[in-house]
């Protein structure tokens, strides 16, 4: 009845919703002993902490960003974020999941905890967080890819990101074939595919100094840009932390640019 417009029936079907019921506000609790119930309790405790230490408006934003619950955000705030084109900040993304998993894994490894325990603990935390925040497409994609990464670490194999991307897509599409119609899944996978395909090509456009860790390119940059009297400045930008900071900043810029280009193409489509 509305060709070319939003297909509400397909959207709800892909989200696993079979029907809509309008009623007064009710809180539905998972059955006792269910693992989801424990996550639900933890989520509520985190929410109460936000509203206890922050202003209601700030707490609602934190609740959306970290717990995936946008129900408490006012229409004015939602519209403000939409006009600024940053409404995606108000969702739990794959970046949240990856940061939590990698932080837990690296902290445990630095504590000299056995690899098997580190991998299992980090994997459990990532999956629990993804489920607790609603099991969004982007969060589940990142959780699956993190599990593959942990499997590679544990087995001593090399983690191949393109293979992880397509394996996670296969798992999600097998579980829910209609999820491919969701814009969230399309943009999530387009972002990571852009990182893999466009970032290497864009890095080739960087100055040689920002692409080579050492060698001839580094020496040429020294001779071209620094005088012999600029030893302090030269050492900062060509040795140690200064040069590493420049390389990391350039890598971050290229990654953001690659994601921007990829998602812009999808938006235009």
PDB file of C-alpha atoms in Angstrom:
ATOM      1  CA  UNK A   1       0.000   0.000   0.000  1.00  0.00           C
ATOM      2  CA  UNK A   2       3.043   2.308   0.240  1.00  0.00           C
ATOM      3  CA  UNK A   3       5.459   1.312  -2.554  1.00  0.00           C
ATOM      4  CA  UNK A   4       8.984   2.591  -2.025  1.00  0.00           C
ATOM      5  CA  UNK A   5       8.279   3.629   1.571  1.00  0.00           C
ATOM      6  CA  UNK A   6       9.023   2.076   4.950  1.00  0.00           C
ATOM      7  CA  UNK A   7       7.892  -1.553   5.136  1.00  0.00           C
ATOM      8  CA  UNK A   8       6.798  -1.878   8.760  1.00  0.00           C
ATOM      9  CA  UNK A   9       5.704  -5.513   8.448  1.00  0.00           C
ATOM     10  CA  UNK A  10       9.080  -6.614   7.063  1.00  0.00           C
ATOM     11  CA  UNK A  11      10.941  -4.562   9.669  1.00  0.00           C
ATOM     12  CA  UNK A  12       9.123  -6.150  12.611  1.00  0.00           C
ATOM     13  CA  UNK A  13       9.344  -9.622  11.092  1.00  0.00           C
ATOM     14  CA  UNK A  14      13.126  -9.267  10.725  1.00  0.00           C
ATOM     15  CA  UNK A  15      13.313  -8.078  14.341  1.00  0.00           C
ATOM     16  CA  UNK A  16      11.531 -11.230  15.495  1.00  0.00           C
ATOM     17  CA  UNK A  17       8.293  -9.427  16.362  1.00  0.00           C
ATOM     18  CA  UNK A  18       5.183 -11.249  15.202  1.00  0.00           C
ATOM     19  CA  UNK A  19       2.530  -8.876  16.531  1.00  0.00           C
ATOM     20  CA  UNK A  20       2.076  -5.536  18.297  1.00  0.00           C
ATOM     21  CA  UNK A  21      -0.014  -5.095  21.423  1.00  0.00           C
ATOM     22  CA  UNK A  22      -1.027  -1.730  22.843  1.00  0.00           C
ATOM     23  CA  UNK A  23      -1.544  -1.718  26.584  1.00  0.00           C
ATOM     24  CA  UNK A  24      -0.517   0.115  29.721  1.00  0.00           C
ATOM     25  CA  UNK A  25       3.153   0.035  30.795  1.00  0.00           C
ATOM     26  CA  UNK A  26       4.144  -3.404  32.025  1.00  0.00           C
ATOM     27  CA  UNK A  27       7.490  -4.855  33.029  1.00  0.00           C
ATOM     28  CA  UNK A  28       8.009  -8.411  31.819  1.00  0.00           C
ATOM     29  CA  UNK A  29      10.611 -10.327  33.773  1.00  0.00           C
ATOM     30  CA  UNK A  30      12.406 -13.445  32.499  1.00  0.00           C
ATOM     31  CA  UNK A  31      11.665 -16.671  34.322  1.00  0.00           C
ATOM     32  CA  UNK A  32      13.605 -17.424  37.502  1.00  0.00           C
ATOM     33  CA  UNK A  33      16.958 -19.089  37.045  1.00  0.00           C
ATOM     34  CA  UNK A  34      17.231 -17.929  33.457  1.00  0.00           C
ATOM     35  CA  UNK A  35      20.609 -16.505  32.470  1.00  0.00           C
ATOM     36  CA  UNK A  36      18.832 -13.632  30.751  1.00  0.00           C
ATOM     37  CA  UNK A  37      17.194 -12.776  34.066  1.00  0.00           C
ATOM     38  CA  UNK A  38      20.620 -12.319  35.655  1.00  0.00           C
ATOM     39  CA  UNK A  39      21.611 -10.017  32.806  1.00  0.00           C
ATOM     40  CA  UNK A  40      18.324  -8.159  33.202  1.00  0.00           C
ATOM     41  CA  UNK A  41      19.057  -7.616  36.916  1.00  0.00           C
ATOM     42  CA  UNK A  42      22.586  -6.399  36.129  1.00  0.00           C
ATOM     43  CA  UNK A  43      21.228  -4.029  33.510  1.00  0.00           C
ATOM     44  CA  UNK A  44      18.748  -2.557  35.970  1.00  0.00           C
ATOM     45  CA  UNK A  45      21.459  -2.087  38.578  1.00  0.00           C
ATOM     46  CA  UNK A  46      23.635  -0.235  36.072  1.00  0.00           C
ATOM     47  CA  UNK A  47      20.675   1.922  35.098  1.00  0.00           C
ATOM     48  CA  UNK A  48      19.983   2.813  38.722  1.00  0.00           C
ATOM     49  CA  UNK A  49      23.621   3.813  39.194  1.00  0.00           C
ATOM     50  CA  UNK A  50      23.427   6.159  36.190  1.00  0.00           C
ATOM     51  CA  UNK A  51      20.306   7.885  37.509  1.00  0.00           C
ATOM     52  CA  UNK A  52      21.751   8.120  41.017  1.00  0.00           C
ATOM     53  CA  UNK A  53      24.979   9.901  40.086  1.00  0.00           C
ATOM     54  CA  UNK A  54      23.949  11.809  36.933  1.00  0.00           C
ATOM     55  CA  UNK A  55      21.265  14.254  35.910  1.00  0.00           C
ATOM     56  CA  UNK A  56      18.168  12.545  34.447  1.00  0.00           C
ATOM     57  CA  UNK A  57      18.963  13.767  30.933  1.00  0.00           C
ATOM     58  CA  UNK A  58      22.594  12.636  31.082  1.00  0.00           C
ATOM     59  CA  UNK A  59      21.603   9.347  32.699  1.00  0.00           C
ATOM     60  CA  UNK A  60      19.143   8.645  29.878  1.00  0.00           C
ATOM     61  CA  UNK A  61      21.894   9.228  27.301  1.00  0.00           C
ATOM     62  CA  UNK A  62      24.343   6.975  29.148  1.00  0.00           C
ATOM     63  CA  UNK A  63      21.603   4.376  29.462  1.00  0.00           C
ATOM     64  CA  UNK A  64      21.186   4.387  25.683  1.00  0.00           C
ATOM     65  CA  UNK A  65      24.904   4.459  24.841  1.00  0.00           C
ATOM     66  CA  UNK A  66      26.028   1.726  27.247  1.00  0.00           C
ATOM     67  CA  UNK A  67      22.920  -0.384  27.896  1.00  0.00           C
ATOM     68  CA  UNK A  68      21.040  -0.044  24.615  1.00  0.00           C
ATOM     69  CA  UNK A  69      17.859   1.331  26.218  1.00  0.00           C
ATOM     70  CA  UNK A  70      16.648   4.463  24.394  1.00  0.00           C
ATOM     71  CA  UNK A  71      13.180   4.513  25.941  1.00  0.00           C
ATOM     72  CA  UNK A  72      14.099   7.215  28.455  1.00  0.00           C
ATOM     73  CA  UNK A  73      15.538   9.710  25.966  1.00  0.00           C
ATOM     74  CA  UNK A  74      13.267  12.677  25.352  1.00  0.00           C
ATOM     75  CA  UNK A  75      12.049  13.501  21.864  1.00  0.00           C
ATOM     76  CA  UNK A  76      13.947  16.803  21.988  1.00  0.00           C
ATOM     77  CA  UNK A  77      17.289  15.112  22.642  1.00  0.00           C
ATOM     78  CA  UNK A  78      16.609  12.473  20.016  1.00  0.00           C
ATOM     79  CA  UNK A  79      15.781  15.157  17.450  1.00  0.00           C
ATOM     80  CA  UNK A  80      18.892  17.141  18.391  1.00  0.00           C
ATOM     81  CA  UNK A  81      21.156  14.131  17.803  1.00  0.00           C
ATOM     82  CA  UNK A  82      19.353  13.398  14.541  1.00  0.00           C
ATOM     83  CA  UNK A  83      19.882  16.941  13.242  1.00  0.00           C
ATOM     84  CA  UNK A  84      23.577  16.713  14.137  1.00  0.00           C
ATOM     85  CA  UNK A  85      23.781  13.369  12.264  1.00  0.00           C
ATOM     86  CA  UNK A  86      25.161  11.610  15.343  1.00  0.00           C
ATOM     87  CA  UNK A  87      22.066   9.672  16.355  1.00  0.00           C
ATOM     88  CA  UNK A  88      24.092   6.454  15.939  1.00  0.00           C
ATOM     89  CA  UNK A  89      25.939   7.412  19.133  1.00  0.00           C
ATOM     90  CA  UNK A  90      22.782   6.548  21.065  1.00  0.00           C
ATOM     91  CA  UNK A  91      23.132   2.848  20.279  1.00  0.00           C
ATOM     92  CA  UNK A  92      25.423   0.068  21.402  1.00  0.00           C
ATOM     93  CA  UNK A  93      27.750  -0.529  18.479  1.00  0.00           C
ATOM     94  CA  UNK A  94      30.289  -3.164  17.621  1.00  0.00           C
ATOM     95  CA  UNK A  95      32.986  -0.798  18.865  1.00  0.00           C
ATOM     96  CA  UNK A  96      31.619  -1.026  22.417  1.00  0.00           C
ATOM     97  CA  UNK A  97      31.736  -4.814  22.292  1.00  0.00           C
ATOM     98  CA  UNK A  98      35.232  -4.944  20.811  1.00  0.00           C
ATOM     99  CA  UNK A  99      36.661  -2.469  23.322  1.00  0.00           C
ATOM    100  CA  UNK A 100      35.240  -4.367  26.288  1.00  0.00           C
ATOM    101  CA  UNK A 101      36.453  -7.724  25.018  1.00  0.00           C
ATOM    102  CA  UNK A 102      39.954  -6.577  24.132  1.00  0.00           C
ATOM    103  CA  UNK A 103      40.342  -4.618  27.376  1.00  0.00           C
ATOM    104  CA  UNK A 104      39.405  -7.647  29.491  1.00  0.00           C
ATOM    105  CA  UNK A 105      41.628  -9.970  27.480  1.00  0.00           C
ATOM    106  CA  UNK A 106      44.701  -7.730  27.571  1.00  0.00           C
ATOM    107  CA  UNK A 107      44.352  -6.910  31.257  1.00  0.00           C
ATOM    108  CA  UNK A 108      44.110 -10.589  32.117  1.00  0.00           C
ATOM    109  CA  UNK A 109      47.063 -11.475  29.899  1.00  0.00           C
ATOM    110  CA  UNK A 110      49.188  -8.788  31.554  1.00  0.00           C
ATOM    111  CA  UNK A 111      48.302 -10.349  34.881  1.00  0.00           C
ATOM    112  CA  UNK A 112      49.943 -13.573  33.616  1.00  0.00           C
ATOM    113  CA  UNK A 113      46.680 -15.510  33.687  1.00  0.00           C
ATOM    114  CA  UNK A 114      46.710 -18.600  31.422  1.00  0.00           C
ATOM    115  CA  UNK A 115      45.638 -17.973  27.835  1.00  0.00           C
ATOM    116  CA  UNK A 116      42.721 -20.408  27.978  1.00  0.00           C
ATOM    117  CA  UNK A 117      41.159 -18.668  30.978  1.00  0.00           C
ATOM    118  CA  UNK A 118      41.694 -15.230  29.421  1.00  0.00           C
ATOM    119  CA  UNK A 119      40.044 -16.257  26.158  1.00  0.00           C
ATOM    120  CA  UNK A 120      37.075 -17.907  27.880  1.00  0.00           C
ATOM    121  CA  UNK A 121      36.520 -15.000  30.294  1.00  0.00           C
ATOM    122  CA  UNK A 122      36.727 -12.353  27.571  1.00  0.00           C
ATOM    123  CA  UNK A 123      34.436 -14.343  25.270  1.00  0.00           C
ATOM    124  CA  UNK A 124      31.882 -14.856  28.038  1.00  0.00           C
ATOM    125  CA  UNK A 125      31.937 -11.146  28.915  1.00  0.00           C
ATOM    126  CA  UNK A 126      31.503 -10.079  25.285  1.00  0.00           C
ATOM    127  CA  UNK A 127      28.585 -12.406  24.595  1.00  0.00           C
ATOM    128  CA  UNK A 128      26.922 -11.452  27.888  1.00  0.00           C
ATOM    129  CA  UNK A 129      27.251  -7.746  27.150  1.00  0.00           C
ATOM    130  CA  UNK A 130      25.880  -8.155  23.622  1.00  0.00           C
ATOM    131  CA  UNK A 131      22.867 -10.073  24.926  1.00  0.00           C
ATOM    132  CA  UNK A 132      22.334  -7.718  27.888  1.00  0.00           C
ATOM    133  CA  UNK A 133      22.185  -4.669  25.618  1.00  0.00           C
ATOM    134  CA  UNK A 134      19.505  -6.183  23.411  1.00  0.00           C
ATOM    135  CA  UNK A 135      21.448  -8.340  20.973  1.00  0.00           C
ATOM    136  CA  UNK A 136      21.566  -5.707  18.230  1.00  0.00           C
ATOM    137  CA  UNK A 137      22.900  -6.643  14.812  1.00  0.00           C
ATOM    138  CA  UNK A 138      26.116  -4.652  15.158  1.00  0.00           C
ATOM    139  CA  UNK A 139      26.788  -5.903  18.678  1.00  0.00           C
ATOM    140  CA  UNK A 140      26.221  -9.541  17.720  1.00  0.00           C
ATOM    141  CA  UNK A 141      28.390  -9.153  14.624  1.00  0.00           C
ATOM    142  CA  UNK A 142      31.222  -7.832  16.781  1.00  0.00           C
ATOM    143  CA  UNK A 143      30.671 -10.586  19.363  1.00  0.00           C
ATOM    144  CA  UNK A 144      30.920 -13.319  16.720  1.00  0.00           C
ATOM    145  CA  UNK A 145      34.051 -11.763  15.229  1.00  0.00           C
ATOM    146  CA  UNK A 146      35.574 -11.480  18.705  1.00  0.00           C
ATOM    147  CA  UNK A 147      34.887 -15.170  19.360  1.00  0.00           C
ATOM    148  CA  UNK A 148      36.698 -15.980  16.117  1.00  0.00           C
ATOM    149  CA  UNK A 149      39.590 -13.769  17.222  1.00  0.00           C
ATOM    150  CA  UNK A 150      39.777 -15.549  20.569  1.00  0.00           C
ATOM    151  CA  UNK A 151      39.705 -18.888  18.786  1.00  0.00           C
ATOM    152  CA  UNK A 152      42.648 -17.800  16.648  1.00  0.00           C
ATOM    153  CA  UNK A 153      44.576 -16.607  19.714  1.00  0.00           C
ATOM    154  CA  UNK A 154      43.939 -19.820  21.607  1.00  0.00           C
ATOM    155  CA  UNK A 155      44.846 -22.105  18.701  1.00  0.00           C
ATOM    156  CA  UNK A 156      47.935 -20.092  17.739  1.00  0.00           C
ATOM    157  CA  UNK A 157      46.574 -19.234  14.306  1.00  0.00           C
ATOM    158  CA  UNK A 158      46.480 -15.923  12.440  1.00  0.00           C
ATOM    159  CA  UNK A 159      43.268 -13.921  12.718  1.00  0.00           C
ATOM    160  CA  UNK A 160      41.971 -13.122   9.226  1.00  0.00           C
ATOM    161  CA  UNK A 161      39.484 -10.257   9.382  1.00  0.00           C
ATOM    162  CA  UNK A 162      37.809 -10.790   5.969  1.00  0.00           C
ATOM    163  CA  UNK A 163      37.141 -14.426   6.857  1.00  0.00           C
ATOM    164  CA  UNK A 164      35.750 -13.384  10.248  1.00  0.00           C
ATOM    165  CA  UNK A 165      33.454 -10.831   8.618  1.00  0.00           C
ATOM    166  CA  UNK A 166      31.926 -13.299   6.191  1.00  0.00           C
ATOM    167  CA  UNK A 167      31.685 -16.080   8.769  1.00  0.00           C
ATOM    168  CA  UNK A 168      29.835 -13.785  11.181  1.00  0.00           C
ATOM    169  CA  UNK A 169      27.509 -12.724   8.357  1.00  0.00           C
ATOM    170  CA  UNK A 170      26.836 -16.372   7.527  1.00  0.00           C
ATOM    171  CA  UNK A 171      26.008 -17.125  11.161  1.00  0.00           C
ATOM    172  CA  UNK A 172      23.649 -14.164  11.483  1.00  0.00           C
ATOM    173  CA  UNK A 173      21.902 -14.822   8.182  1.00  0.00           C
ATOM    174  CA  UNK A 174      21.485 -18.485   9.034  1.00  0.00           C
ATOM    175  CA  UNK A 175      19.855 -17.538  12.343  1.00  0.00           C
ATOM    176  CA  UNK A 176      17.729 -14.795  10.783  1.00  0.00           C
ATOM    177  CA  UNK A 177      17.729 -14.509   6.954  1.00  0.00           C
ATOM    178  CA  UNK A 178      15.508 -11.408   7.048  1.00  0.00           C
ATOM    179  CA  UNK A 179      18.116  -9.454   9.004  1.00  0.00           C
ATOM    180  CA  UNK A 180      19.770  -8.584   5.682  1.00  0.00           C
ATOM    181  CA  UNK A 181      16.866  -6.193   5.089  1.00  0.00           C
ATOM    182  CA  UNK A 182      17.738  -4.194   8.221  1.00  0.00           C
ATOM    183  CA  UNK A 183      19.707  -1.007   7.647  1.00  0.00           C
ATOM    184  CA  UNK A 184      21.596  -1.624  10.884  1.00  0.00           C
ATOM    185  CA  UNK A 185      23.100  -4.834   9.554  1.00  0.00           C
ATOM    186  CA  UNK A 186      23.847  -3.318   6.155  1.00  0.00           C
ATOM    187  CA  UNK A 187      25.693  -0.336   7.630  1.00  0.00           C
ATOM    188  CA  UNK A 188      27.495  -2.455  10.229  1.00  0.00           C
ATOM    189  CA  UNK A 189      28.947  -4.815   7.642  1.00  0.00           C
ATOM    190  CA  UNK A 190      29.617  -2.063   5.138  1.00  0.00           C
ATOM    191  CA  UNK A 191      31.688  -0.259   7.799  1.00  0.00           C
ATOM    192  CA  UNK A 192      33.919  -3.238   8.577  1.00  0.00           C
ATOM    193  CA  UNK A 193      34.204  -4.236   4.901  1.00  0.00           C
ATOM    194  CA  UNK A 194      35.300  -0.670   4.122  1.00  0.00           C
ATOM    195  CA  UNK A 195      37.979  -0.926   6.803  1.00  0.00           C
ATOM    196  CA  UNK A 196      39.360  -4.060   5.194  1.00  0.00           C
ATOM    197  CA  UNK A 197      39.137  -3.004   1.541  1.00  0.00           C
ATOM    198  CA  UNK A 198      39.500   0.780   1.440  1.00  0.00           C
ATOM    199  CA  UNK A 199      41.935   1.424   4.293  1.00  0.00           C
ATOM    200  CA  UNK A 200      44.953  -0.275   2.623  1.00  0.00           C
ATOM    201  CA  UNK A 201      44.352   1.669  -0.600  1.00  0.00           C
ATOM    202  CA  UNK A 202      43.956   4.980   1.223  1.00  0.00           C
ATOM    203  CA  UNK A 203      47.110   4.375   3.261  1.00  0.00           C
ATOM    204  CA  UNK A 204      49.063   4.261   0.020  1.00  0.00           C
ATOM    205  CA  UNK A 205      48.156   7.940  -0.423  1.00  0.00           C
ATOM    206  CA  UNK A 206      49.908   8.890   2.822  1.00  0.00           C
ATOM    207  CA  UNK A 207      53.416  10.365   2.783  1.00  0.00           C
ATOM    208  CA  UNK A 208      56.099   7.726   2.822  1.00  0.00           C
ATOM    209  CA  UNK A 209      57.200   8.863   6.264  1.00  0.00           C
ATOM    210  CA  UNK A 210      53.835   7.887   7.749  1.00  0.00           C
ATOM    211  CA  UNK A 211      53.835   4.472   6.107  1.00  0.00           C
ATOM    212  CA  UNK A 212      57.327   3.154   6.731  1.00  0.00           C
ATOM    213  CA  UNK A 213      58.416   2.134  10.190  1.00  0.00           C
ATOM    214  CA  UNK A 214      62.077   2.378   9.314  1.00  0.00           C
ATOM    215  CA  UNK A 215      64.482   2.353   6.433  1.00  0.00           C
ATOM    216  CA  UNK A 216      65.241   4.546   3.446  1.00  0.00           C
ATOM    217  CA  UNK A 217      61.990   6.489   3.489  1.00  0.00           C
ATOM    218  CA  UNK A 218      62.633   7.557   7.045  1.00  0.00           C
ATOM    219  CA  UNK A 219      66.118   8.869   6.245  1.00  0.00           C
ATOM    220  CA  UNK A 220      64.885  10.777   3.183  1.00  0.00           C
ATOM    221  CA  UNK A 221      62.220  12.480   5.292  1.00  0.00           C
ATOM    222  CA  UNK A 222      64.838  13.567   7.811  1.00  0.00           C
ATOM    223  CA  UNK A 223      67.049  15.164   5.163  1.00  0.00           C
ATOM    224  CA  UNK A 224      64.171  16.867   3.362  1.00  0.00           C
ATOM    225  CA  UNK A 225      62.305  18.412   6.313  1.00  0.00           C
ATOM    226  CA  UNK A 226      64.827  19.074   9.081  1.00  0.00           C
ATOM    227  CA  UNK A 227      67.973  21.127   9.286  1.00  0.00           C
ATOM    228  CA  UNK A 228      70.957  19.899  11.214  1.00  0.00           C
ATOM    229  CA  UNK A 229      70.269  22.529  13.911  1.00  0.00           C
ATOM    230  CA  UNK A 230      66.744  21.156  14.504  1.00  0.00           C
ATOM    231  CA  UNK A 231      68.013  18.074  16.277  1.00  0.00           C
ATOM    232  CA  UNK A 232      65.455  18.190  19.121  1.00  0.00           C
ATOM    233  CA  UNK A 233      62.471  18.562  16.813  1.00  0.00           C
ATOM    234  CA  UNK A 234      63.923  16.037  14.379  1.00  0.00           C
ATOM    235  CA  UNK A 235      64.369  13.410  17.058  1.00  0.00           C
ATOM    236  CA  UNK A 236      60.824  13.937  18.352  1.00  0.00           C
ATOM    237  CA  UNK A 237      59.179  13.399  14.964  1.00  0.00           C
ATOM    238  CA  UNK A 238      61.515  10.699  13.709  1.00  0.00           C
ATOM    239  CA  UNK A 239      62.264   8.746  16.857  1.00  0.00           C
ATOM    240  CA  UNK A 240      60.207   7.148  19.605  1.00  0.00           C
ATOM    241  CA  UNK A 241      56.777   8.269  20.748  1.00  0.00           C
ATOM    242  CA  UNK A 242      56.430  11.359  18.547  1.00  0.00           C
ATOM    243  CA  UNK A 243      56.609   9.444  15.295  1.00  0.00           C
ATOM    244  CA  UNK A 244      54.479   6.598  16.622  1.00  0.00           C
ATOM    245  CA  UNK A 245      51.806   9.113  17.631  1.00  0.00           C
ATOM    246  CA  UNK A 246      51.793  10.561  14.111  1.00  0.00           C
ATOM    247  CA  UNK A 247      51.471   7.101  12.565  1.00  0.00           C
ATOM    248  CA  UNK A 248      48.591   6.173  14.883  1.00  0.00           C
ATOM    249  CA  UNK A 249      46.821   9.472  14.179  1.00  0.00           C
ATOM    250  CA  UNK A 250      47.193   8.916  10.445  1.00  0.00           C
ATOM    251  CA  UNK A 251      45.892   5.338  10.758  1.00  0.00           C
ATOM    252  CA  UNK A 252      42.869   6.537  12.736  1.00  0.00           C
ATOM    253  CA  UNK A 253      42.110   9.220  10.150  1.00  0.00           C
ATOM    254  CA  UNK A 254      42.369   6.727   7.294  1.00  0.00           C
ATOM    255  CA  UNK A 255      40.099   4.248   9.098  1.00  0.00           C
ATOM    256  CA  UNK A 256      37.446   6.916   9.705  1.00  0.00           C
ATOM    257  CA  UNK A 257      37.684   8.081   6.100  1.00  0.00           C
ATOM    258  CA  UNK A 258      37.308   4.537   4.777  1.00  0.00           C
ATOM    259  CA  UNK A 259      34.193   3.940   6.893  1.00  0.00           C
ATOM    260  CA  UNK A 260      32.763   7.306   5.853  1.00  0.00           C
ATOM    261  CA  UNK A 261      33.246   6.568   2.154  1.00  0.00           C
ATOM    262  CA  UNK A 262      31.754   3.091   2.425  1.00  0.00           C
ATOM    263  CA  UNK A 263      28.691   4.151   4.393  1.00  0.00           C
ATOM    264  CA  UNK A 264      28.150   7.180   2.146  1.00  0.00           C
ATOM    265  CA  UNK A 265      27.987   4.874  -0.857  1.00  0.00           C
ATOM    266  CA  UNK A 266      25.411   2.738   0.933  1.00  0.00           C
ATOM    267  CA  UNK A 267      23.406   5.813   1.940  1.00  0.00           C
ATOM    268  CA  UNK A 268      23.414   7.081  -1.646  1.00  0.00           C
ATOM    269  CA  UNK A 269      22.207   3.677  -2.825  1.00  0.00           C
TER     270      UNK A 269
END
